[in-house]
Tab-separated table of C-alpha atoms in Angstrom:
chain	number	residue	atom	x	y	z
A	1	UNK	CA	0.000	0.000	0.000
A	2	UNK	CA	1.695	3.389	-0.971
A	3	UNK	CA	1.130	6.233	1.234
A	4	UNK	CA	2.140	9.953	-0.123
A	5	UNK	CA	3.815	12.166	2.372
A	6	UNK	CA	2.927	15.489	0.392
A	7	UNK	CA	1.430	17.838	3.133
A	8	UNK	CA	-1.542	20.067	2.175
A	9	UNK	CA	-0.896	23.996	3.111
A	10	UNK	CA	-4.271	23.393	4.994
A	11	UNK	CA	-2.465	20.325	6.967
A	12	UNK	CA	0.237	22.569	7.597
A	13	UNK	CA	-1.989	25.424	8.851
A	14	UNK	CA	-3.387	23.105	11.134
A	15	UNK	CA	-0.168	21.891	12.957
A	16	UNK	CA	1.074	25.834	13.791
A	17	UNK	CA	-2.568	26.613	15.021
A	18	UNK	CA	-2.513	23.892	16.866
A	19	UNK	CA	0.888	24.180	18.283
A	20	UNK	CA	-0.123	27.631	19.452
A	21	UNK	CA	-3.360	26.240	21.086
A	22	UNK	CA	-1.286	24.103	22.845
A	23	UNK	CA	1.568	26.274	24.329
A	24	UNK	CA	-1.182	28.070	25.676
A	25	UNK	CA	-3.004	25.230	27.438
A	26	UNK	CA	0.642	24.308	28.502
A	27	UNK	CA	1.433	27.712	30.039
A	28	UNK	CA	-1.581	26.767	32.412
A	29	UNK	CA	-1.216	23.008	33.094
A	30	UNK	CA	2.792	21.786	33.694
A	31	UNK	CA	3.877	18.693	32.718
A	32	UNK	CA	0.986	17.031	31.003
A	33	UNK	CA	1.716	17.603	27.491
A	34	UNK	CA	-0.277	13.911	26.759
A	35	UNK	CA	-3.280	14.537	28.151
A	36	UNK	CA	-3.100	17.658	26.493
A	37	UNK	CA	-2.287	16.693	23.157
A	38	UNK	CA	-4.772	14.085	23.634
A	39	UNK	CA	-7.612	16.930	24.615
A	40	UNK	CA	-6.334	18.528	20.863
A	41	UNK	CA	-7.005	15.312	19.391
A	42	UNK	CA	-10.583	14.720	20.768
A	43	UNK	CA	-11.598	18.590	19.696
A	44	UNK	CA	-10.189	18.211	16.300
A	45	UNK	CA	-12.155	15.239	15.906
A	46	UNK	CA	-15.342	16.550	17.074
A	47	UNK	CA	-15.539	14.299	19.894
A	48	UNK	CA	-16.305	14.596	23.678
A	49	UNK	CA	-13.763	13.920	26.370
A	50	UNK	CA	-13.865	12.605	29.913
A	51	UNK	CA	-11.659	13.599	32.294
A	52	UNK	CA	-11.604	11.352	35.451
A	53	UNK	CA	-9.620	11.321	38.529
A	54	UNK	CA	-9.298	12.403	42.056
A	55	UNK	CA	-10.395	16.213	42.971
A	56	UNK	CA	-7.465	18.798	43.269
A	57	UNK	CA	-5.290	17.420	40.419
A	58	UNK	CA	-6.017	20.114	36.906
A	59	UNK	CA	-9.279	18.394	35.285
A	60	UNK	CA	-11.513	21.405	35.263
A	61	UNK	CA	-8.117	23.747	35.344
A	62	UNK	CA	-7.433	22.082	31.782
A	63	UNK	CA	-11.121	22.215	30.034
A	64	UNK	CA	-10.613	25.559	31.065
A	65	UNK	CA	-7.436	26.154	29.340
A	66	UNK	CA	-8.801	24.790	26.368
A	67	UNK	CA	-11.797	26.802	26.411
A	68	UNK	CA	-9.787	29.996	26.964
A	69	UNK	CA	-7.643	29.440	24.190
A	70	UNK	CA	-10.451	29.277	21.609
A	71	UNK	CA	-12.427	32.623	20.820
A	72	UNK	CA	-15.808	30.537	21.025
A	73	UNK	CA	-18.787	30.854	23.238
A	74	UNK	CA	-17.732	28.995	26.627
A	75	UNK	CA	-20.481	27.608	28.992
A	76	UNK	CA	-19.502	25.708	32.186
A	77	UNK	CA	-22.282	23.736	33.983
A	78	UNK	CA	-21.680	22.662	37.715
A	79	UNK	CA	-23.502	19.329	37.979
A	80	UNK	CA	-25.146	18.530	41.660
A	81	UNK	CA	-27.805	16.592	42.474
A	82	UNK	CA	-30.457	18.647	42.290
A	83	UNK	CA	-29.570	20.054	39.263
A	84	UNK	CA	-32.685	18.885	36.339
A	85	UNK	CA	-31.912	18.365	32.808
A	86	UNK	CA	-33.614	21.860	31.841
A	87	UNK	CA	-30.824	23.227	33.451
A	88	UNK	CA	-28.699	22.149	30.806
A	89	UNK	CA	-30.896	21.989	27.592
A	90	UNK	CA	-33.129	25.432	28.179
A	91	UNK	CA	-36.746	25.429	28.881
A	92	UNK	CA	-39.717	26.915	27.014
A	93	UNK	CA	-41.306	30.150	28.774
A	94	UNK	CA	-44.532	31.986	28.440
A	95	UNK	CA	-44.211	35.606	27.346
A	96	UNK	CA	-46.853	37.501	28.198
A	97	UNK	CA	-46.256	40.327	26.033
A	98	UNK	CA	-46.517	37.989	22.654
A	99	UNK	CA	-48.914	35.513	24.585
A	100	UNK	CA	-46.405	32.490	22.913
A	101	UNK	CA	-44.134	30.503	24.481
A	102	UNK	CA	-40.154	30.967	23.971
A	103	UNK	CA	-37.343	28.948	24.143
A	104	UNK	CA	-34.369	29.755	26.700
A	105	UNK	CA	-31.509	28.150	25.653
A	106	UNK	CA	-29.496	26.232	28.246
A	107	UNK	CA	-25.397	26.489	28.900
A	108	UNK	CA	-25.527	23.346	26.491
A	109	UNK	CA	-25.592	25.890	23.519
A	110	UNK	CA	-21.931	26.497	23.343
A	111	UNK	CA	-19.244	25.522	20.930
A	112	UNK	CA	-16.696	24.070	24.429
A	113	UNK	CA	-19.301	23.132	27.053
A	114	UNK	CA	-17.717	22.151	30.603
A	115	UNK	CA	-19.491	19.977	32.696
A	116	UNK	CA	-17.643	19.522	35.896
A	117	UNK	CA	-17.959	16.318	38.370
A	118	UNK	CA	-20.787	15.134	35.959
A	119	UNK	CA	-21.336	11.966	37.907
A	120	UNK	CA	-22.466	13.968	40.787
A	121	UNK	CA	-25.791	14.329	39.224
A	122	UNK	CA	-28.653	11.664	38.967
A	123	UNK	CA	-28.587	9.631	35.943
A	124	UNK	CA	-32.084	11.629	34.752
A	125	UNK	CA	-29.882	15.000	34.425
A	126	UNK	CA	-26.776	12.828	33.288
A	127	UNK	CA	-29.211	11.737	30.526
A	128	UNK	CA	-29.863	15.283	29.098
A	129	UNK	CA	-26.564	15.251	27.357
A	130	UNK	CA	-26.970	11.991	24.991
A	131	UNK	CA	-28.687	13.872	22.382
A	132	UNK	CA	-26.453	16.885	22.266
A	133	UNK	CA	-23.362	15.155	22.162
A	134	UNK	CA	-24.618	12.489	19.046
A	135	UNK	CA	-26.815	14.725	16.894
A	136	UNK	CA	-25.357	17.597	17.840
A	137	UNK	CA	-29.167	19.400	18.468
A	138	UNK	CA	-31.542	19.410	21.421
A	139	UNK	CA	-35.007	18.743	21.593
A	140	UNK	CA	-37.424	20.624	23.828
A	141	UNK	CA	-41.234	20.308	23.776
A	142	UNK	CA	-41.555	18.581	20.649
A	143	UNK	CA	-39.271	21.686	19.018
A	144	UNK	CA	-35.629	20.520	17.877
A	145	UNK	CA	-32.811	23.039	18.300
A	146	UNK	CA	-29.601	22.575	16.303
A	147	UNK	CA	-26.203	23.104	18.218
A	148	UNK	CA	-23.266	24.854	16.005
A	149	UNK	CA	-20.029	23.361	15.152
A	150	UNK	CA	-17.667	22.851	16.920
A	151	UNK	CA	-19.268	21.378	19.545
A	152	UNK	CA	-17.402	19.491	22.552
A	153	UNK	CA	-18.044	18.604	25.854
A	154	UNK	CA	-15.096	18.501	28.020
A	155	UNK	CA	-16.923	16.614	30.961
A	156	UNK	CA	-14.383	15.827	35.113
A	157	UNK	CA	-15.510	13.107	37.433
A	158	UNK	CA	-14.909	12.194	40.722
A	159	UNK	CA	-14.133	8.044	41.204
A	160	UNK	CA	-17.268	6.589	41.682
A	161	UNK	CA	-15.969	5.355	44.854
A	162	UNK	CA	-16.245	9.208	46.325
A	163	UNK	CA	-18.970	10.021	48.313
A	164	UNK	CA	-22.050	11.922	46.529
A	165	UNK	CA	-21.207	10.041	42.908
A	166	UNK	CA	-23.645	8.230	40.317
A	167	UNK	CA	-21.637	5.830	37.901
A	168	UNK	CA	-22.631	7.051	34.488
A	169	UNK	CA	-24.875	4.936	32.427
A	170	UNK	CA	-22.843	2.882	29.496
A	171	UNK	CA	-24.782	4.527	26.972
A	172	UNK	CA	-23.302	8.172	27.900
A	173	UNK	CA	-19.647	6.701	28.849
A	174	UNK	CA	-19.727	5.120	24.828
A	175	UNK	CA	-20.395	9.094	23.768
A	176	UNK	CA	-17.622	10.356	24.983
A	177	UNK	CA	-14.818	10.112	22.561
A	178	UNK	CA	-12.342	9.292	25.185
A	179	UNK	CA	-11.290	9.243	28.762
A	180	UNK	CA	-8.499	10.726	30.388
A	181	UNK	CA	-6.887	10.622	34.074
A	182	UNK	CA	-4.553	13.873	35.002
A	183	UNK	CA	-2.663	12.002	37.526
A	184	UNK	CA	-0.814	13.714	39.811
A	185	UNK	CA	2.322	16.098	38.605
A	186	UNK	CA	5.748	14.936	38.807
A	187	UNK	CA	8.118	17.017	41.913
A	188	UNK	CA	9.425	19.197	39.430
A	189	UNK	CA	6.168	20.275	37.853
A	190	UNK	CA	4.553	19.932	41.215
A	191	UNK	CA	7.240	22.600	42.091
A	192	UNK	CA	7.186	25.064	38.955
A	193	UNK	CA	3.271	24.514	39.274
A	194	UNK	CA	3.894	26.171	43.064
A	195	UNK	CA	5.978	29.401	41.617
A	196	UNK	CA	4.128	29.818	38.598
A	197	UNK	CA	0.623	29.780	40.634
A	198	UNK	CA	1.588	31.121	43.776
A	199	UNK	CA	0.775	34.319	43.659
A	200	UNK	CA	-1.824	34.402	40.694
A	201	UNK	CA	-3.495	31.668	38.192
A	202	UNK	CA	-2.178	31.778	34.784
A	203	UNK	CA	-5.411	30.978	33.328
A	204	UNK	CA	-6.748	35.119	34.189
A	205	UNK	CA	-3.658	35.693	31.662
A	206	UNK	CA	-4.258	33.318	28.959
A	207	UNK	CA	-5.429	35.112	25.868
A	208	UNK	CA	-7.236	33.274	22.585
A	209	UNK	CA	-5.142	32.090	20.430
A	210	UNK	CA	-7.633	30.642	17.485
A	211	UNK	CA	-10.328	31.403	16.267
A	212	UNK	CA	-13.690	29.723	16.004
A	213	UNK	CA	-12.992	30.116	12.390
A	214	UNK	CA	-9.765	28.409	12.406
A	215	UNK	CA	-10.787	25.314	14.682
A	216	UNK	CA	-13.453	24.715	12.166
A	217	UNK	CA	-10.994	25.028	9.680
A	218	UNK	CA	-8.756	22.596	10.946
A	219	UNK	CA	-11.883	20.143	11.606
A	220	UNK	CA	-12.344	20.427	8.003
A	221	UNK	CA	-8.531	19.686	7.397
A	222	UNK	CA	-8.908	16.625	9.677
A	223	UNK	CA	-11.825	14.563	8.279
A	224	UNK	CA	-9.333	14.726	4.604
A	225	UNK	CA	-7.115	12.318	6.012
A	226	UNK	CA	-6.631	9.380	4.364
A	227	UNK	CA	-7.713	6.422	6.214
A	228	UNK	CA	-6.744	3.027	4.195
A	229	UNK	CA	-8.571	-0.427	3.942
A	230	UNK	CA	-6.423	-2.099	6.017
A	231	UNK	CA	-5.888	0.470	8.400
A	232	UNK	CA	-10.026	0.584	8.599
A	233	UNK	CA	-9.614	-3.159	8.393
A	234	UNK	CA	-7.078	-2.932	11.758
A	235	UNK	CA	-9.361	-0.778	13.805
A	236	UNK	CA	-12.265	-3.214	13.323
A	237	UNK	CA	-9.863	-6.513	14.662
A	238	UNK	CA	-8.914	-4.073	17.713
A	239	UNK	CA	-12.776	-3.534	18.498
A	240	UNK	CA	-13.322	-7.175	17.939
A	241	UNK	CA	-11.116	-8.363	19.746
A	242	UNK	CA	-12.465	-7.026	22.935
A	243	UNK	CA	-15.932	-8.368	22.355
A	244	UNK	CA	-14.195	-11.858	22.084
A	245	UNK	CA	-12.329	-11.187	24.977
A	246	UNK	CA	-13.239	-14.016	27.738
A	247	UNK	CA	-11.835	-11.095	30.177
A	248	UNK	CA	-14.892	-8.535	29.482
A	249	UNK	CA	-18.260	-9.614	29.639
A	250	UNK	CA	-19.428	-5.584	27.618
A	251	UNK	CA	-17.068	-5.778	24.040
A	252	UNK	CA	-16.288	-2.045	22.511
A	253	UNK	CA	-19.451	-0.872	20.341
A	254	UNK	CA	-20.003	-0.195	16.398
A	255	UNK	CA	-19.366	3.590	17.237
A	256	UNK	CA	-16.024	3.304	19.406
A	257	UNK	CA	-15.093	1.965	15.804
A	258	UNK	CA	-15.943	5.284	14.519
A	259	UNK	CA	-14.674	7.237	16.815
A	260	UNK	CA	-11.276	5.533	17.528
A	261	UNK	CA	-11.063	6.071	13.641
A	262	UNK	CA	-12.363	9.683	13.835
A	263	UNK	CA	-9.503	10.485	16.711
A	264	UNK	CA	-6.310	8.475	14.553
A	265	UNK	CA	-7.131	11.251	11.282
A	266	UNK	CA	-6.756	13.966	14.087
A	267	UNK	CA	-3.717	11.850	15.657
A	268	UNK	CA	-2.104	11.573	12.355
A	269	UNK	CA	-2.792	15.191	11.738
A	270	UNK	CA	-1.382	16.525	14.810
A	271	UNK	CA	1.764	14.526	13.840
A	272	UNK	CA	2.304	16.237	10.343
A	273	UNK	CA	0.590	13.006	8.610
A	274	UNK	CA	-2.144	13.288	6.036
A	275	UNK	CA	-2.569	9.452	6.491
A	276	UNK	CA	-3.396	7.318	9.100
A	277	UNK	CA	-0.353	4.599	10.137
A	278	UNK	CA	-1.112	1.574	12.743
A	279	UNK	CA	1.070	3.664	15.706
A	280	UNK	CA	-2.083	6.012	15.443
A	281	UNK	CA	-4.396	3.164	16.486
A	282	UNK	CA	-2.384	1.764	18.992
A	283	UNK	CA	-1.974	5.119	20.883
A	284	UNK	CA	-5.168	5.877	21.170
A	285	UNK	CA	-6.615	2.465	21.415
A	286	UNK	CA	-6.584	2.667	25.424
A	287	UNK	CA	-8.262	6.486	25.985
A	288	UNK	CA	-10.853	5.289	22.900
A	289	UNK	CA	-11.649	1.940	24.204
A	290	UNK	CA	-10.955	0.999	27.855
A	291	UNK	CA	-13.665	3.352	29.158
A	292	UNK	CA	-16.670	1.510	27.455
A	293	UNK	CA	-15.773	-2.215	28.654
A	294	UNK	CA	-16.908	-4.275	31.417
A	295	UNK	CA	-14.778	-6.274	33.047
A	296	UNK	CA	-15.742	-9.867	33.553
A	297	UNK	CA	-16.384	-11.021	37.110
A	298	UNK	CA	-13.034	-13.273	36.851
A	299	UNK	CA	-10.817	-9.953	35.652
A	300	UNK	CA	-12.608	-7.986	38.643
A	301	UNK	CA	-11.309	-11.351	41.375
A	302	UNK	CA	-8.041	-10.751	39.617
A	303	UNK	CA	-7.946	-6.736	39.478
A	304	UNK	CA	-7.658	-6.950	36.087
A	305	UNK	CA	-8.585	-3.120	34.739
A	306	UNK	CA	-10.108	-2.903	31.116
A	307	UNK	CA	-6.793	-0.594	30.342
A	308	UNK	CA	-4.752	-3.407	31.120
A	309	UNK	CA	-6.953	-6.053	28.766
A	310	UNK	CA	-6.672	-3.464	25.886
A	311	UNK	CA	-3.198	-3.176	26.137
A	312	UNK	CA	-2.498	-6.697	25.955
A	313	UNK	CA	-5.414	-7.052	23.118
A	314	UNK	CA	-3.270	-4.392	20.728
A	315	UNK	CA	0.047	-6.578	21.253
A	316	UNK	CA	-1.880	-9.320	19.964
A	317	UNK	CA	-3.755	-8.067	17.161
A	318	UNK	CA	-1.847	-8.449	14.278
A	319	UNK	CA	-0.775	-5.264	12.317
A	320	UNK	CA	-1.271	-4.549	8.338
A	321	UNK	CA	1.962	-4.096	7.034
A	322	UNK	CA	2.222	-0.032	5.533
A	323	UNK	CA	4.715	0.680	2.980
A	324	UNK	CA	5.627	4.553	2.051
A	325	UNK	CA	7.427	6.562	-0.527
C-alpha cells in the first residue's frame, strides 16, 4: 500500500494553530503535554472527552485552558444533584407580552461546554446530554434546536468510589470520545506549578489564540485524512477483539469503531501526517476503548482493569503491514 507524504498547506496550517493552542493550554497546566495533546485530538475530531480522577489534580483547570484558548462561546455547567436536565438543555417560557411561548436556551448551547464532576448528578440530568453530544441538536417540547459546530463537551468526574457520585450509564460513557486521568504532577512540575501559581493563576492571563474560524478550519482539514482499507480493516480486529475477549463480559461498540477512527485522522494530523499509520491506532486504542468495557467477574477477582486487557489485546492483534514513498 503506498502512502504519499505530500502535506496540504491546509495540513500545515493546522499543525502551527494547533501548536499555538497548545503552548497556551501548557502555560496553564505543567507537565501534562499527553493529556493535552490528547484533549487537541478529541476537539479536532469533534468528539467529547472525559476527564476522570481524584479532585485537586487540573481536570476542570485544563477544560478551562482549552476553552480559553479558543475565541468561542464557553459555557460551564456545575452538575449537583439537584440540578434537572432543563438546566442544561433550556426550557420553554410563556411571554406575556406575545402571549407564545419561547425557548431559553441552556449552557448546552456552546461551541466548548464544561461539565464539571458530571457523575455527581442523577442519571435523569446525566441523561440530558446523549442527544447533544450524538446529533449535535436538542429537543425541547416537541421543538428541535440545532447546536453549532464545533461542539465538545469537556466533561471531570470524581471516582465513583467518592462520596455523593452516580456511575454514568454505558450509553453516555460510549459518547464520549475518550477518557483521560490527570494524575498527579511529577516534583518538578509539582514545584514550577507552586511558583508559577503562587501568587496568581495563569489561566486570568491566557489570551485566545484561534479562532472559532480556524478550529473549524482545521476540523475540516482533519476529516481529509486518508484512512486506508487495512488500516479501517485494523481498527475493526482491535474492536473485535475485545468483544471476544473471555476477560470482558461488555465488548467495545459499532461507534467506538468510529470514533477511535475519527480520533487516529486527528492523531495523524497533529503529527504532520495526512494518512493514518497503525502507531495512530495503537496510541489511542486505550483512551478510545478501555472506558466503554466491562470487566468480567473473573478480571474484577483478579484486578484486572479494562486498560490493562486493551493493552495486551493491541500486542496481539496483528498489524497490516504499511509501505511509504
Amino acid at each position: 500500500m503506498a502512502v504519499t507524504h505530500d502535506i496540504s498547506p491546509r495540513l500545515d496550517d493546522l499543525v502551527v494553530t494547533a501548536h499555538r493552542i497548545r503552548q497556551a493550554i501548557e502555560s496553564v497546566i505543567e507537565g501534562k503535554g499527553d493529556a493535552v495533546r490528547l484533549t487537541l485530538t478529541v476537539l479536532l475530531a469533534e468528539g467529547h472527552l472525559l476527564i476522570e480522577d481524584v479532585p485537586g489534580v487540573g481536570k476542570t483547570m485544563l477544560a478551562k485552558a482549552l476553552a480559553r484558548s479558543i475565541d468561542c462561546p464557553v459555557r460551564r455547567i456545575q452538575f449537583t444533584p439537584d440540578l434537572l436536565p432543563s438546566d442544561i438543555t433550556g426550557v420553554s417560557a410563556y411571554n406575556q407580552q406575545t402571549r407564545e411561548f419561547e425557548f431559553k436556551p441552556g449552557p448546552v448551547f456552546a461551541s466548548i461546554v464544561v461539565g464539571d464532576e458530571i457523575n455527581r448528578a442523577s442519571p435523569k440530568t446525566q441523561s440530558a446530554l446523549l442527544e447533544c453530544m450524538e446529533e449535535h441538536q436538542v429537543t425541547v417540547d416537541g421543538a428541535t434546536y440545532a447546536l453549532e459546530s464545533p461542539f465538545m463537551v469537556i466533561a471531570t468526574q470524581n471516582p465513583i468510589e467518592m462520596e455523593g457520585t452516580y456511575p454514568l450509564p454505558e450509553a453516555q460513557r460510549d459518547r464520549f470520545t475518550a477518557r483521560i486521568a490527570m494524575g498527579y504532577p511529577e516534583p518538578g512540575a509539582e514545584l514550577e506549578m507552586l511558583d508559577v501559581h503562587g501568587a496568581a493563576s495563569p489561566l486570568d492571563k491566557l489570551e485566545p489564540v484561534a479562532t472559532t474560524a480556524e478550529v473549524r478550519a482545521l476540523i475540516e482539514a482533519v476529516r481529509a485524512v486518508y484512512v486506508s482499507q487495512p488500516i479501517k480493516k485494523y481498527a475493526i480486529d482491535l474492536v473485535t477483539a475485545t468483544r471476544q475477549s473471555p476477560e470482558l463480559r461488555l465488548g467495545a461498540s459499532p461507534r467506538s469503531t468510529l470514533q477511535l477512527v475519527r480520533a487516529a485522522r486527528a492523531h495523524a494530523a497533529l503529527a504532520g501526517r495526512d494518512y493514518v499509520i497503525p502507531d495512530d491506532l495503537q496510541d489511542l486504542c486505550v483512551p478510545v476503548l478501555a472506558h466503554r468495557l466491562l470487566p468480567s467477574v473473573e478480571a474484577q477477582g483478579q484486578r484486572r482493569m479494562p486498560e490493562q486487557v486493551v493493552a495486551d489485546l493491541v500486542r496481539r492483534v496483528p498489524v497490516p503491514e504499511v509501505q511509504t514513498k
